[in-house]
Amino acid sequence: MTEPLDWKAFRRAERERLLDLRRAIGAAERERLTATLARQLDGAVPARPGGALGLYWPIKGEIDLRAWAEAFAARHAMSLALPVVVEKAAPLEFRAWAPGDAMERGFWNILVPAARTAVVPAVVIAPLVGFQAAGCWRLGYGGGYFDRTLASLAPRPFAVGLGLDAAELASIHPQPHDVPMDVLVTETRILPAAQSFSR
């Protein structure tokens, strides 16, 4: 009889492997990937004039989208927002942000806006560690913050998972608490969720 998969152990091991791969990307290749992903995002992110675009402050070798987001928001009359952990194991709060704003250290020592102006973004770009193409499932860092946030916000923002082709897994073994992205964006693909996909 086959033992049931220990999905938590599987995810821990895959996160470690994929983060090592991401950190090993050289400066020139990272610059190329950033430019390529920016072009991909232009075709994948819906314009929501008057709404906020939620992005992320890059950590752990994540692609830095701040310059792209600033230009995209300016073209489409959108504002920007960054996620903030206000309570452990709770949904994130998105705070209004613009380049040059005063910042402070938040959870995990990540920079967050010092001004506590909360907004509900119309679109959220969520960095991913790994992904499963079928169903647009995102593997994050394991804290569940983006899943809880997307499940709690009303109206739910359009969710874009951003990562690299090398981060694809045959399955992340989705669990009931996981929330799929509306699209996944890599340097070569824009993947919509398959409506017929089931856990």
mmCIF file of C-alpha atoms in Angstrom:
data_model
loop_
_atom_site.group_PDB
_atom_site.id
_atom_site.type_symbol
_atom_site.label_atom_id
_atom_site.label_comp_id
_atom_site.label_asym_id
_atom_site.label_seq_id
_atom_site.Cartn_x
_atom_site.Cartn_y
_atom_site.Cartn_z
ATOM 1 C CA MET A 1 0.000 0.000 0.000
ATOM 2 C CA THR A 2 1.383 3.413 -0.979
ATOM 3 C CA GLU A 3 1.924 5.833 1.875
ATOM 4 C CA PRO A 4 0.087 9.169 1.485
ATOM 5 C CA LEU A 5 2.308 12.006 0.317
ATOM 6 C CA ASP A 6 3.751 14.226 3.033
ATOM 7 C CA TRP A 7 2.906 17.396 1.117
ATOM 8 C CA LYS A 8 4.453 19.676 3.739
ATOM 9 C CA ALA A 9 7.820 17.910 3.505
ATOM 10 C CA PHE A 10 7.574 17.905 -0.291
ATOM 11 C CA ARG A 11 6.946 21.651 -0.372
ATOM 12 C CA ARG A 12 9.762 22.400 2.069
ATOM 13 C CA ALA A 13 12.243 20.471 -0.057
ATOM 14 C CA GLU A 14 11.068 22.039 -3.303
ATOM 15 C CA ARG A 15 11.186 25.550 -1.842
ATOM 16 C CA GLU A 16 14.770 25.052 -0.754
ATOM 17 C CA ARG A 17 15.784 23.681 -4.152
ATOM 18 C CA LEU A 18 14.004 26.386 -6.143
ATOM 19 C CA LEU A 19 15.257 29.236 -3.952
ATOM 20 C CA ASP A 20 18.823 28.003 -4.424
ATOM 21 C CA LEU A 21 18.296 28.020 -8.198
ATOM 22 C CA ARG A 22 16.874 31.533 -8.109
ATOM 23 C CA ARG A 23 19.670 32.925 -5.966
ATOM 24 C CA ALA A 24 22.246 31.491 -8.385
ATOM 25 C CA ILE A 25 21.022 33.642 -11.289
ATOM 26 C CA GLY A 26 23.782 36.039 -12.369
ATOM 27 C CA ALA A 27 23.373 39.807 -12.680
ATOM 28 C CA ALA A 28 23.248 39.900 -16.497
ATOM 29 C CA GLU A 29 20.707 37.071 -16.688
ATOM 30 C CA ARG A 30 18.605 38.688 -13.943
ATOM 31 C CA GLU A 31 18.549 41.949 -15.913
ATOM 32 C CA ARG A 32 17.438 40.079 -19.044
ATOM 33 C CA LEU A 33 14.729 38.195 -17.160
ATOM 34 C CA THR A 34 13.456 41.388 -15.538
ATOM 35 C CA ALA A 35 13.054 43.082 -18.933
ATOM 36 C CA THR A 36 11.375 40.000 -20.418
ATOM 37 C CA LEU A 37 8.964 39.593 -17.495
ATOM 38 C CA ALA A 38 8.070 43.283 -17.678
ATOM 39 C CA ARG A 39 7.000 42.822 -21.307
ATOM 40 C CA GLN A 40 5.015 39.732 -20.349
ATOM 41 C CA LEU A 41 3.259 41.591 -17.558
ATOM 42 C CA ASP A 42 2.238 44.364 -19.945
ATOM 43 C CA GLY A 43 0.204 41.730 -21.792
ATOM 44 C CA ALA A 44 -1.135 39.923 -18.720
ATOM 45 C CA VAL A 45 -2.040 42.576 -16.149
ATOM 46 C CA PRO A 46 -5.437 44.198 -16.657
ATOM 47 C CA ALA A 47 -5.630 47.987 -16.498
ATOM 48 C CA ARG A 48 -7.895 49.201 -13.707
ATOM 49 C CA PRO A 49 -7.925 53.014 -13.938
ATOM 50 C CA GLY A 50 -8.501 54.527 -10.517
ATOM 51 C CA GLY A 51 -7.585 51.257 -8.807
ATOM 52 C CA ALA A 52 -4.451 50.181 -7.002
ATOM 53 C CA LEU A 53 -1.836 47.747 -8.264
ATOM 54 C CA GLY A 54 -0.445 45.638 -5.449
ATOM 55 C CA LEU A 55 3.148 44.563 -5.943
ATOM 56 C CA TYR A 56 5.919 43.375 -3.605
ATOM 57 C CA TRP A 57 9.219 44.580 -2.204
ATOM 58 C CA PRO A 58 11.756 42.092 -3.653
ATOM 59 C CA ILE A 59 13.508 39.674 -1.287
ATOM 60 C CA LYS A 60 15.383 36.375 -1.626
ATOM 61 C CA GLY A 61 16.363 36.852 -5.257
ATOM 62 C CA GLU A 62 12.867 37.853 -6.456
ATOM 63 C CA ILE A 63 12.575 39.802 -9.707
ATOM 64 C CA ASP A 64 12.433 43.539 -8.974
ATOM 65 C CA LEU A 65 9.300 44.944 -10.617
ATOM 66 C CA ARG A 66 9.235 48.363 -9.013
ATOM 67 C CA ALA A 67 10.299 50.319 -12.126
ATOM 68 C CA TRP A 68 7.848 48.376 -14.303
ATOM 69 C CA ALA A 69 4.997 48.887 -11.813
ATOM 70 C CA GLU A 70 5.629 52.623 -11.606
ATOM 71 C CA ALA A 71 5.492 52.951 -15.406
ATOM 72 C CA PHE A 72 2.433 50.671 -15.737
ATOM 73 C CA ALA A 73 0.517 52.560 -13.052
ATOM 74 C CA ALA A 74 1.337 55.907 -14.666
ATOM 75 C CA ARG A 75 0.120 54.711 -18.078
ATOM 76 C CA HIS A 76 -3.153 53.376 -16.697
ATOM 77 C CA ALA A 77 -3.969 55.979 -14.024
ATOM 78 C CA MET A 78 -3.462 53.492 -11.218
ATOM 79 C CA SER A 79 -1.856 53.858 -7.810
ATOM 80 C CA LEU A 80 0.563 51.418 -6.168
ATOM 81 C CA ALA A 81 0.398 49.443 -2.933
ATOM 82 C CA LEU A 82 2.715 47.141 -0.994
ATOM 83 C CA PRO A 83 1.747 44.227 1.280
ATOM 84 C CA VAL A 84 2.376 44.452 5.010
ATOM 85 C CA VAL A 85 2.185 41.731 7.655
ATOM 86 C CA VAL A 86 0.243 43.369 10.478
ATOM 87 C CA GLU A 87 -0.393 40.173 12.427
ATOM 88 C CA LYS A 88 1.194 36.742 12.180
ATOM 89 C CA ALA A 89 -0.943 34.142 10.375
ATOM 90 C CA ALA A 90 -3.487 36.810 9.336
ATOM 91 C CA PRO A 91 -4.318 38.397 5.970
ATOM 92 C CA LEU A 92 -1.899 41.000 4.653
ATOM 93 C CA GLU A 93 -2.733 44.680 4.645
ATOM 94 C CA PHE A 94 -1.925 46.593 1.477
ATOM 95 C CA ARG A 95 -0.664 50.135 2.037
ATOM 96 C CA ALA A 96 -0.544 52.903 -0.525
ATOM 97 C CA TRP A 97 2.994 53.421 -1.784
ATOM 98 C CA ALA A 98 4.871 55.592 -4.277
ATOM 99 C CA PRO A 99 8.602 55.625 -5.027
ATOM 100 C CA GLY A 100 10.337 57.942 -2.597
ATOM 101 C CA ASP A 101 7.831 57.404 0.233
ATOM 102 C CA ALA A 102 9.182 56.984 3.751
ATOM 103 C CA MET A 103 9.701 53.309 4.595
ATOM 104 C CA GLU A 104 10.193 51.297 7.775
ATOM 105 C CA ARG A 105 11.228 47.729 8.591
ATOM 106 C CA GLY A 106 8.371 45.272 8.889
ATOM 107 C CA PHE A 107 7.982 41.519 9.341
ATOM 108 C CA TRP A 108 11.039 39.521 8.160
ATOM 109 C CA ASN A 109 12.831 42.898 8.044
ATOM 110 C CA ILE A 110 11.114 43.754 4.727
ATOM 111 C CA LEU A 111 10.688 47.441 3.962
ATOM 112 C CA VAL A 112 7.063 48.621 4.134
ATOM 113 C CA PRO A 113 5.412 52.054 3.785
ATOM 114 C CA ALA A 114 5.662 54.068 6.983
ATOM 115 C CA ALA A 115 2.320 55.758 6.270
ATOM 116 C CA ARG A 116 -0.470 53.403 7.259
ATOM 117 C CA THR A 117 -2.910 54.157 4.445
ATOM 118 C CA ALA A 118 -4.694 50.868 3.790
ATOM 119 C CA VAL A 119 -6.145 50.149 0.336
ATOM 120 C CA VAL A 120 -7.820 47.182 -1.359
ATOM 121 C CA PRO A 121 -5.897 46.616 -4.602
ATOM 122 C CA ALA A 122 -7.712 45.891 -7.846
ATOM 123 C CA VAL A 123 -4.795 43.770 -9.055
ATOM 124 C CA VAL A 124 -2.187 41.905 -7.006
ATOM 125 C CA ILE A 125 1.114 40.561 -8.299
ATOM 126 C CA ALA A 126 2.270 37.716 -6.071
ATOM 127 C CA PRO A 127 5.846 36.428 -6.369
ATOM 128 C CA LEU A 128 6.123 32.676 -6.431
ATOM 129 C CA VAL A 129 8.765 30.152 -5.495
ATOM 130 C CA GLY A 130 7.217 27.390 -7.581
ATOM 131 C CA PHE A 131 4.056 26.787 -9.582
ATOM 132 C CA GLN A 132 1.787 24.182 -11.123
ATOM 133 C CA ALA A 133 0.591 25.219 -14.585
ATOM 134 C CA ALA A 134 -2.666 23.236 -14.490
ATOM 135 C CA GLY A 135 -4.988 25.296 -12.349
ATOM 136 C CA CYS A 136 -2.548 28.213 -11.900
ATOM 137 C CA TRP A 137 -1.426 27.076 -8.456
ATOM 138 C CA ARG A 138 1.285 29.099 -6.739
ATOM 139 C CA LEU A 139 3.852 27.760 -4.276
ATOM 140 C CA GLY A 140 4.940 30.570 -1.959
ATOM 141 C CA TYR A 141 7.169 30.686 1.094
ATOM 142 C CA GLY A 142 4.814 28.624 3.240
ATOM 143 C CA GLY A 143 3.288 31.291 5.458
ATOM 144 C CA GLY A 144 -0.033 31.318 3.605
ATOM 145 C CA TYR A 145 -0.232 35.112 3.651
ATOM 146 C CA PHE A 146 -1.231 35.647 0.028
ATOM 147 C CA ASP A 147 -3.769 32.805 0.176
ATOM 148 C CA ARG A 148 -5.428 34.235 3.280
ATOM 149 C CA THR A 149 -5.406 37.723 1.806
ATOM 150 C CA LEU A 150 -6.986 36.764 -1.510
ATOM 151 C CA ALA A 151 -9.601 34.693 0.293
ATOM 152 C CA SER A 152 -10.524 37.618 2.562
ATOM 153 C CA LEU A 153 -10.571 40.640 0.252
ATOM 154 C CA ALA A 154 -13.857 41.771 -1.260
ATOM 155 C CA PRO A 155 -13.965 42.290 -4.109
ATOM 156 C CA ARG A 156 -11.170 39.830 -4.710
ATOM 157 C CA PRO A 157 -8.293 41.389 -6.679
ATOM 158 C CA PHE A 158 -7.199 39.958 -10.009
ATOM 159 C CA ALA A 159 -4.260 37.762 -8.931
ATOM 160 C CA VAL A 160 -1.109 37.423 -11.011
ATOM 161 C CA GLY A 161 1.522 34.880 -9.967
ATOM 162 C CA LEU A 162 4.985 35.840 -11.212
ATOM 163 C CA GLY A 163 7.927 33.481 -11.524
ATOM 164 C CA LEU A 164 10.356 31.727 -13.819
ATOM 165 C CA ASP A 165 9.926 28.733 -16.104
ATOM 166 C CA ALA A 166 12.525 26.888 -14.032
ATOM 167 C CA ALA A 167 10.146 27.037 -11.049
ATOM 168 C CA GLU A 168 7.519 24.809 -12.667
ATOM 169 C CA LEU A 169 6.534 21.640 -10.810
ATOM 170 C CA ALA A 170 4.373 18.803 -12.088
ATOM 171 C CA SER A 171 2.200 19.428 -9.021
ATOM 172 C CA ILE A 172 2.372 21.500 -5.853
ATOM 173 C CA HIS A 173 -0.244 19.112 -4.404
ATOM 174 C CA PRO A 174 -2.899 21.798 -3.854
ATOM 175 C CA GLN A 175 -4.607 21.831 -0.482
ATOM 176 C CA PRO A 176 -8.029 23.226 0.477
ATOM 177 C CA HIS A 177 -6.473 26.420 1.850
ATOM 178 C CA ASP A 178 -4.573 27.185 -1.380
ATOM 179 C CA VAL A 179 -5.984 29.915 -3.627
ATOM 180 C CA PRO A 180 -5.220 29.717 -7.368
ATOM 181 C CA MET A 181 -3.995 32.701 -9.347
ATOM 182 C CA ASP A 182 -6.035 34.151 -12.191
ATOM 183 C CA VAL A 183 -2.922 33.978 -14.358
ATOM 184 C CA LEU A 184 0.670 32.833 -14.000
ATOM 185 C CA VAL A 185 3.366 34.816 -15.794
ATOM 186 C CA THR A 186 6.836 33.505 -16.620
ATOM 187 C CA GLU A 187 9.470 34.691 -19.059
ATOM 188 C CA THR A 188 7.882 32.633 -21.871
ATOM 189 C CA ARG A 189 4.263 32.012 -20.881
ATOM 190 C CA ILE A 190 1.053 33.576 -19.652
ATOM 191 C CA LEU A 191 -1.020 30.772 -18.204
ATOM 192 C CA PRO A 192 -4.744 31.196 -17.471
ATOM 193 C CA ALA A 193 -6.382 28.981 -14.898
ATOM 194 C CA ALA A 194 -8.211 26.007 -16.416
ATOM 195 C CA GLN A 195 -11.812 26.400 -15.339
ATOM 196 C CA SER A 196 -12.390 22.638 -15.407
ATOM 197 C CA PHE A 197 -9.443 21.862 -13.147
ATOM 198 C CA SER A 198 -10.336 20.274 -9.842
ATOM 199 C CA ARG A 199 -8.298 19.299 -6.795
#
